[in-house]
Tab-separated table of C-alpha atoms (C1' of nucleotides) in Angstrom:
chain	number	residue	atom	x	y	z
A	25	MET	CA	27.458	143.406	197.027
A	26	THR	CA	30.548	144.765	198.704
A	27	ALA	CA	30.469	147.390	201.445
A	28	THR	CA	32.628	149.600	199.204
A	29	SER	CA	30.129	149.784	196.342
A	30	GLU	CA	27.304	150.303	198.811
A	31	CYS	CA	29.155	153.291	200.186
A	32	HIS	CA	29.878	154.515	196.701
A	33	ALA	CA	26.165	154.497	195.867
A	34	THR	CA	25.371	156.295	199.036
A	35	ASP	CA	27.967	158.925	198.244
A	36	ASP	CA	26.440	159.342	194.835
A	37	HIS	CA	23.083	159.712	196.313
A	38	ARG	CA	24.238	162.392	198.777
A	39	ALA	CA	25.999	164.309	195.878
A	40	ALA	CA	22.906	164.105	193.733
A	41	LEU	CA	20.682	165.770	196.276
A	42	ARG	CA	22.438	169.058	195.541
A	43	LEU	CA	21.931	168.595	191.789
A	44	HIS	CA	18.205	167.924	191.518
A	45	ALA	CA	17.134	171.502	192.020
A	46	PRO	CA	19.636	173.233	189.746
A	47	VAL	CA	19.208	170.713	186.934
A	48	ASN	CA	15.438	170.834	187.096
A	49	GLU	CA	15.476	174.649	187.271
A	50	TRP	CA	17.752	174.760	184.332
A	51	PHE	CA	15.302	172.622	182.472
A	52	THR	CA	12.431	174.964	183.310
A	53	GLU	CA	14.431	177.754	181.761
A	54	HIS	CA	16.017	175.984	178.736
A	55	ALA	CA	13.806	173.102	177.675
A	56	ARG	CA	13.045	173.051	173.995
A	57	GLU	CA	9.393	173.304	173.017
A	58	LEU	CA	8.864	170.009	171.230
A	59	PRO	CA	5.446	168.720	170.042
A	60	TRP	CA	5.684	165.547	171.999
A	61	ARG	CA	6.111	167.618	175.203
A	62	ARG	CA	2.779	169.380	174.715
A	63	PRO	CA	0.066	168.042	177.008
A	64	GLU	CA	-2.144	167.264	173.960
A	65	ALA	CA	0.486	164.810	172.590
A	66	GLY	CA	-0.708	162.299	175.129
A	67	ALA	CA	0.954	158.965	175.735
A	68	TRP	CA	0.639	157.885	172.138
A	69	GLY	CA	2.442	160.967	170.978
A	70	VAL	CA	5.237	160.311	173.485
A	71	MET	CA	5.494	156.711	172.412
A	72	VAL	CA	5.655	157.631	168.695
A	73	SER	CA	8.288	160.218	169.380
A	74	GLU	CA	10.414	157.743	171.392
A	75	PHE	CA	10.364	155.208	168.591
A	76	MET	CA	11.366	157.857	166.058
A	77	LEU	CA	14.090	159.291	168.310
A	78	GLN	CA	15.830	155.969	168.713
A	79	GLN	CA	19.236	156.843	167.172
A	80	THR	CA	17.718	159.674	165.190
A	81	PRO	CA	18.229	163.493	165.708
A	82	VAL	CA	15.225	165.630	166.731
A	83	SER	CA	15.486	167.870	163.673
A	84	ARG	CA	14.787	164.945	161.327
A	85	VAL	CA	12.050	163.510	163.476
A	86	LEU	CA	9.937	166.629	163.721
A	87	PRO	CA	8.266	166.666	160.299
A	88	VAL	CA	7.600	162.908	160.213
A	89	TYR	CA	6.194	163.013	163.698
A	90	GLU	CA	3.731	165.646	162.761
A	91	GLN	CA	2.571	163.727	159.653
A	92	TRP	CA	2.318	160.528	161.553
A	93	LEU	CA	0.212	161.878	164.422
A	94	ALA	CA	-2.159	163.707	161.903
A	95	ARG	CA	-2.631	160.488	160.010
A	96	TRP	CA	-2.831	158.057	162.898
A	97	PRO	CA	-3.900	160.051	165.984
A	98	ARG	CA	-4.620	156.924	168.082
A	99	PRO	CA	-2.913	153.505	168.255
A	100	ALA	CA	-5.976	151.847	166.784
A	101	ASP	CA	-5.770	154.009	163.658
A	102	LEU	CA	-2.276	152.746	162.974
A	103	ALA	CA	-3.199	149.223	163.893
A	104	ALA	CA	-5.931	149.247	161.241
A	105	GLU	CA	-3.389	150.232	158.563
A	106	GLU	CA	-1.248	147.960	156.437
A	107	PRO	CA	2.215	147.575	157.908
A	108	GLY	CA	3.757	148.633	154.595
A	109	GLU	CA	2.082	152.042	154.921
A	110	ALA	CA	3.823	152.483	158.299
A	111	VAL	CA	7.198	151.702	156.481
A	112	ARG	CA	6.294	154.124	153.721
A	113	ALA	CA	5.329	156.857	156.062
A	114	TRP	CA	8.605	156.382	157.966
A	115	GLY	CA	10.340	157.945	155.052
A	116	ARG	CA	14.050	158.376	155.422
A	117	LEU	CA	14.243	158.306	159.216
A	118	GLY	CA	16.368	155.212	159.056
A	119	TYR	CA	16.228	151.793	160.808
A	120	PRO	CA	12.786	151.027	159.197
A	121	ARG	CA	12.286	147.968	161.368
A	122	ARG	CA	11.219	150.599	163.944
A	123	ALA	CA	8.191	151.440	161.764
A	124	LEU	CA	7.167	147.747	161.725
A	125	ARG	CA	7.609	147.474	165.418
A	126	LEU	CA	5.680	150.639	166.092
A	127	HIS	CA	2.904	149.197	163.933
A	128	GLY	CA	3.098	145.991	165.945
A	129	ALA	CA	3.019	147.949	169.174
A	130	ALA	CA	-0.055	149.742	168.090
A	131	ALA	CA	-1.748	146.452	167.165
A	132	ALA	CA	-0.913	145.023	170.610
A	133	ILE	CA	-2.189	148.147	172.281
A	134	ALA	CA	-5.484	147.832	170.353
A	135	GLU	CA	-5.797	144.161	171.118
A	136	ARG	CA	-4.415	143.880	174.662
A	137	HIS	CA	-4.978	147.299	176.165
A	138	GLY	CA	-8.264	148.562	174.822
A	139	GLY	CA	-6.496	151.060	172.567
A	140	ASP	CA	-4.807	152.999	175.300
A	141	VAL	CA	-1.027	153.050	175.748
A	142	PRO	CA	-0.522	150.895	178.823
A	143	THR	CA	0.779	152.638	182.103
A	144	GLY	CA	2.754	149.765	183.546
A	145	HIS	CA	6.516	149.503	182.868
A	146	ALA	CA	6.220	145.722	182.366
A	147	GLN	CA	3.311	146.139	180.046
A	148	LEU	CA	5.207	148.724	177.989
A	149	LEU	CA	8.379	146.492	177.993
A	150	ALA	CA	6.294	143.701	176.454
A	151	LEU	CA	5.444	145.728	173.389
A	152	PRO	CA	7.558	145.142	170.206
A	153	GLY	CA	10.322	147.697	169.827
A	154	VAL	CA	10.067	148.839	173.457
A	155	GLY	CA	13.231	148.132	175.420
A	156	GLU	CA	14.306	149.243	178.833
A	157	TYR	CA	14.901	152.887	177.812
A	158	THR	CA	11.670	153.388	175.855
A	159	ALA	CA	9.477	151.713	178.586
A	160	SER	CA	11.005	153.990	181.198
A	161	ALA	CA	10.792	157.075	178.988
A	162	VAL	CA	7.111	156.563	178.143
A	163	ALA	CA	6.181	155.737	181.777
A	164	SER	CA	8.081	158.798	183.006
A	165	PHE	CA	7.244	161.397	180.363
A	166	ALA	CA	3.655	160.390	179.636
A	167	TYR	CA	2.621	159.199	183.043
A	168	GLY	CA	4.911	161.065	185.389
A	169	GLN	CA	6.248	157.901	186.998
A	170	ARG	CA	9.505	157.421	188.739
A	171	HIS	CA	12.011	155.325	186.657
A	172	PRO	CA	15.707	155.660	185.939
A	173	VAL	CA	15.931	156.755	182.357
A	174	LEU	CA	19.272	155.796	180.844
A	175	ASP	CA	19.785	157.001	177.317
A	176	THR	CA	22.961	157.977	175.633
A	177	ASN	CA	22.604	161.596	176.931
A	178	VAL	CA	22.059	160.584	180.534
A	179	ARG	CA	24.824	158.062	180.475
A	180	ARG	CA	27.258	160.705	179.263
A	181	VAL	CA	26.083	163.302	181.762
A	182	PHE	CA	26.348	160.845	184.682
A	183	THR	CA	29.720	159.557	183.589
A	184	ARG	CA	31.145	163.047	183.565
A	185	LEU	CA	29.283	164.332	186.619
A	186	PHE	CA	29.907	161.343	188.940
A	187	ARG	CA	32.679	159.299	187.420
A	188	GLY	CA	34.994	162.015	186.134
A	189	ARG	CA	35.327	160.392	182.695
A	190	GLU	CA	34.490	161.769	179.301
A	191	PHE	CA	32.518	158.936	177.833
A	192	PRO	CA	30.573	155.923	179.274
A	193	PRO	CA	31.483	152.363	178.367
A	194	ASN	CA	30.218	151.012	175.061
A	195	ALA	CA	27.541	148.909	176.631
A	196	THR	CA	25.434	149.990	179.550
A	197	THR	CA	26.763	148.382	182.790
A	198	ALA	CA	25.146	147.275	185.953
A	199	ALA	CA	27.113	150.020	187.728
A	200	GLU	CA	25.495	152.644	185.582
A	201	ARG	CA	22.015	151.338	186.358
A	202	LYS	CA	22.823	151.270	190.034
A	203	LEU	CA	24.089	154.813	189.821
A	204	ALA	CA	21.058	155.952	187.936
A	205	ARG	CA	18.789	154.496	190.587
A	206	ALA	CA	20.881	155.881	193.413
A	207	VAL	CA	20.699	159.495	192.181
A	208	LEU	CA	16.984	159.353	191.248
A	209	PRO	CA	14.874	161.878	193.223
A	210	GLU	CA	12.545	160.245	195.739
A	211	GLU	CA	9.517	162.195	194.851
A	212	GLU	CA	7.688	160.899	191.760
A	213	ALA	CA	7.095	164.142	189.874
A	214	THR	CA	10.608	165.382	190.656
A	215	ALA	CA	12.083	162.099	189.376
A	216	ALA	CA	10.083	162.349	186.137
A	217	ARG	CA	11.263	165.940	185.580
A	218	TRP	CA	14.872	164.917	186.503
A	219	ALA	CA	14.712	162.280	183.736
A	220	ALA	CA	13.737	164.813	181.106
A	221	ALA	CA	16.095	167.410	182.483
A	222	THR	CA	19.229	165.249	182.515
A	223	MET	CA	18.435	164.094	178.928
A	224	GLU	CA	17.987	167.689	177.839
A	225	LEU	CA	21.238	168.690	179.573
A	226	GLY	CA	23.073	165.999	177.601
A	227	ALA	CA	21.440	167.005	174.353
A	228	LEU	CA	21.997	170.748	174.598
A	229	VAL	CA	24.987	171.418	176.993
A	230	CYS	CA	26.912	168.222	177.929
A	231	THR	CA	27.259	167.150	174.359
A	232	ALA	CA	29.621	164.533	173.031
A	233	ARG	CA	31.861	166.700	170.999
A	234	LYS	CA	31.880	170.186	172.417
A	235	PRO	CA	30.328	170.392	175.896
A	236	ASP	CA	29.468	173.963	176.824
A	237	CYS	CA	30.469	173.867	180.497
A	238	ARG	CA	29.870	177.586	180.910
A	239	ALA	CA	26.220	176.947	180.335
A	240	CYS	CA	26.086	173.940	182.701
A	241	PRO	CA	24.078	174.466	185.890
A	242	VAL	CA	26.200	171.834	187.745
A	243	ALA	CA	29.687	172.551	186.325
A	244	THR	CA	31.096	173.250	189.774
A	245	GLU	CA	30.010	169.813	190.894
A	246	CYS	CA	31.208	167.957	187.830
A	247	ALA	CA	33.942	165.384	188.528
A	248	TRP	CA	35.115	165.442	184.914
A	249	LYS	CA	35.493	169.216	184.796
A	250	ILE	CA	37.150	169.315	188.213
A	251	ALA	CA	39.607	166.725	187.004
A	252	GLY	CA	40.551	169.051	184.114
A	253	SER	CA	38.299	167.358	181.510
A	254	PRO	CA	40.741	164.482	180.793
A	255	PRO	CA	40.219	162.864	177.314
A	256	HIS	CA	38.658	159.434	176.866
A	257	GLU	CA	40.863	156.445	177.762
A	258	GLY	CA	40.334	152.745	177.220
A	259	PRO	CA	38.771	150.820	174.428
A	260	PRO	CA	37.807	152.957	171.439
A	261	ARG	CA	34.163	153.914	171.259
A	262	ARG	CA	32.058	151.753	168.995
A	263	THR	CA	31.399	153.415	165.672
A	264	GLN	CA	29.472	152.090	162.734
A	265	THR	CA	30.518	151.620	159.150
A	266	TYR	CA	28.018	152.116	156.500
A	267	ALA	CA	29.403	152.595	152.995
A	268	GLY	CA	29.428	149.312	151.070
A	269	THR	CA	27.556	147.401	153.773
A	270	ASP	CA	24.367	145.434	153.445
A	271	ARG	CA	22.679	148.221	155.310
A	272	GLN	CA	23.382	150.607	152.520
A	273	VAL	CA	22.028	148.134	149.952
A	274	ARG	CA	18.970	147.544	152.149
A	275	GLY	CA	18.388	151.276	152.297
A	276	ARG	CA	18.461	151.626	148.510
A	277	LEU	CA	16.194	148.663	147.926
A	278	LEU	CA	13.574	149.916	150.380
A	279	ALA	CA	13.767	153.445	148.984
A	280	VAL	CA	12.592	152.092	145.589
A	281	LEU	CA	9.730	150.209	147.174
A	282	ARG	CA	8.703	153.228	149.341
A	283	GLU	CA	8.338	155.378	146.334
A	284	THR	CA	6.162	152.979	144.336
A	285	SER	CA	2.789	151.815	145.353
A	286	ALA	CA	2.619	149.119	142.593
A	287	PRO	CA	4.652	145.921	143.026
A	288	VAL	CA	8.216	146.297	141.653
A	289	PRO	CA	9.907	143.752	139.401
A	290	LYS	CA	13.202	142.401	140.562
A	291	GLU	CA	14.968	143.897	137.554
A	292	ARG	CA	14.157	147.362	138.897
A	293	LEU	CA	15.628	146.466	142.300
A	294	ASP	CA	18.729	144.983	140.670
A	295	GLU	CA	19.636	148.437	139.393
A	296	VAL	CA	20.470	149.817	142.892
A	297	TRP	CA	23.551	147.613	143.495
A	298	HIS	CA	26.095	146.145	141.119
A	299	GLU	CA	27.222	143.162	143.219
A	300	PRO	CA	24.696	140.279	142.799
A	301	VAL	CA	25.591	138.248	145.925
A	302	GLN	CA	25.351	141.141	148.332
A	303	ARG	CA	22.287	142.472	146.554
A	304	ALA	CA	20.503	139.149	146.900
A	305	ARG	CA	21.551	138.898	150.599
A	306	ALA	CA	20.202	142.285	151.339
A	307	LEU	CA	16.881	141.639	149.634
A	308	ASP	CA	16.573	138.288	151.440
A	309	GLY	CA	17.239	140.024	154.708
A	310	LEU	CA	14.498	142.564	154.110
A	311	VAL	CA	12.041	139.745	153.357
A	312	ALA	CA	13.120	137.899	156.411
A	313	ASP	CA	12.569	141.008	158.561
A	314	GLY	CA	9.083	141.424	157.132
A	315	LEU	CA	9.946	144.743	155.486
A	316	VAL	CA	9.485	143.429	151.964
A	317	GLU	CA	6.896	141.028	150.675
A	318	PRO	CA	7.782	138.792	147.687
A	319	LEU	CA	4.926	138.115	145.310
A	320	ALA	CA	4.707	135.425	142.622
A	321	GLY	CA	6.383	136.278	139.325
A	322	GLY	CA	9.489	137.886	140.863
A	323	VAL	CA	7.874	141.151	142.002
A	324	TYR	CA	8.130	142.881	145.401
A	325	ARG	CA	6.243	145.418	147.472
A	326	LEU	CA	6.003	146.707	151.002
A	327	PRO	CA	4.208	144.269	153.281
A	328	ARG	CA	0.441	144.043	153.261
A	329	SER	CA	-0.039	140.927	155.359
A	330	ARG	CA	0.697	141.123	159.039
A	331	PRO	CA	4.288	139.970	159.112
A	332	HIS	CA	4.847	139.526	162.826
A	333	SER	CA	2.837	138.106	165.583
A	334	THR	CA	1.982	140.859	168.053
A	335	ALA	CA	2.675	138.632	170.952
A	336	ARG	CA	6.034	138.718	172.596
B	25	DT	C1'	27.323	140.332	174.496
B	26	DA	C1'	28.878	141.909	170.233
B	27	DG	C1'	27.299	143.095	166.180
B	28	DG	C1'	23.519	144.157	162.742
B	29	DC	C1'	20.335	147.566	161.638
B	30	DG	C1'	19.614	153.709	157.986
B	31	DT	C1'	20.329	158.177	157.255
B	32	DG	C1'	22.249	162.727	157.105
B	33	DG	C1'	24.517	166.640	159.210
B	34	DC	C1'	28.570	168.502	161.194
B	35	DC	C1'	33.390	169.882	161.802
C	21	DT	C1'	37.126	164.592	153.425
C	22	DG	C1'	35.453	161.246	156.208
C	23	DG	C1'	34.923	159.698	160.783
C	24	DC	C1'	31.872	160.730	164.392
C	25	DC	C1'	27.493	161.273	166.210
C	26	DA	C1'	22.224	161.060	166.945
C	27	DA	C1'	16.099	160.023	172.956
C	28	DG	C1'	18.038	151.778	171.133
C	29	DC	C1'	16.348	147.256	170.187
C	30	DC	C1'	17.040	142.601	169.245
C	31	DT	C1'	19.353	138.228	168.670
DNA sequence: TAGGCGTGGCC
DNA sequence: TGGCCAAGCCT
């Protein structure tokens, strides 16, 4: 570690001290009322919401979240269910492997943690589908712990505020983690609130396309705004193609199976895509992922057997 | 570590 | 219109 970078972190830390109060006060004033922020949501509600919100907008999560919590109010309720039912209830949220992983996480919680969402960051991280972000988010939002929470919103806010650039790098860097830790409030409850507040600021004000700097509580401190809001430089931001990809085929195949409780003959699945090689590859991929269960006689259904070990 | 993995709304 | 974007994870 060079002296220069140590100094940089210290400078960031000093700069951040002036930001904690205005950002957290802005959050008090402007935070959206979301069901997983209600006290009665509990840690399980927080965890379910975090899985569903991975790469998926709040507006589309809301109805599915309500149905999910009503049907499976505790981890053990979901764990006792067929994994295919989790995939079905996932509906059109996208990335259905998340449904399978949430089911696996519920099973692990039931088996390893007595049915209660664990409080330790390492225990959370060991659950299927829980990465660095989700473990920190659950520990922070559900249990009020002090963790750097680096999601796409926070990365963008910090990049603008402290680095003077419009967008963060494609992949999260060690420098970003260091920065997030350096600017984290010392006091536990303040840090947990800061995590939620910086995320909300990124979601509502410091947005990717049209940041509303007039509404920003720390606009006068923002390095990017002070620099004249220079446009993004460097490598183009990673974007995803979809039309014509295996993902689109997988989506169509799974949509058929979600809507049918009885096993579906392969001929019915063949109707969703014209190109046989890609169609077969997509179906094989779904089977390999445990999202589809092949039965004897060329029929398919959502998985009944436990597809994955809950160990990790 | 780059790339696979859904879906839909927005401008 | 179509590229961009949305509270990532996993290999």
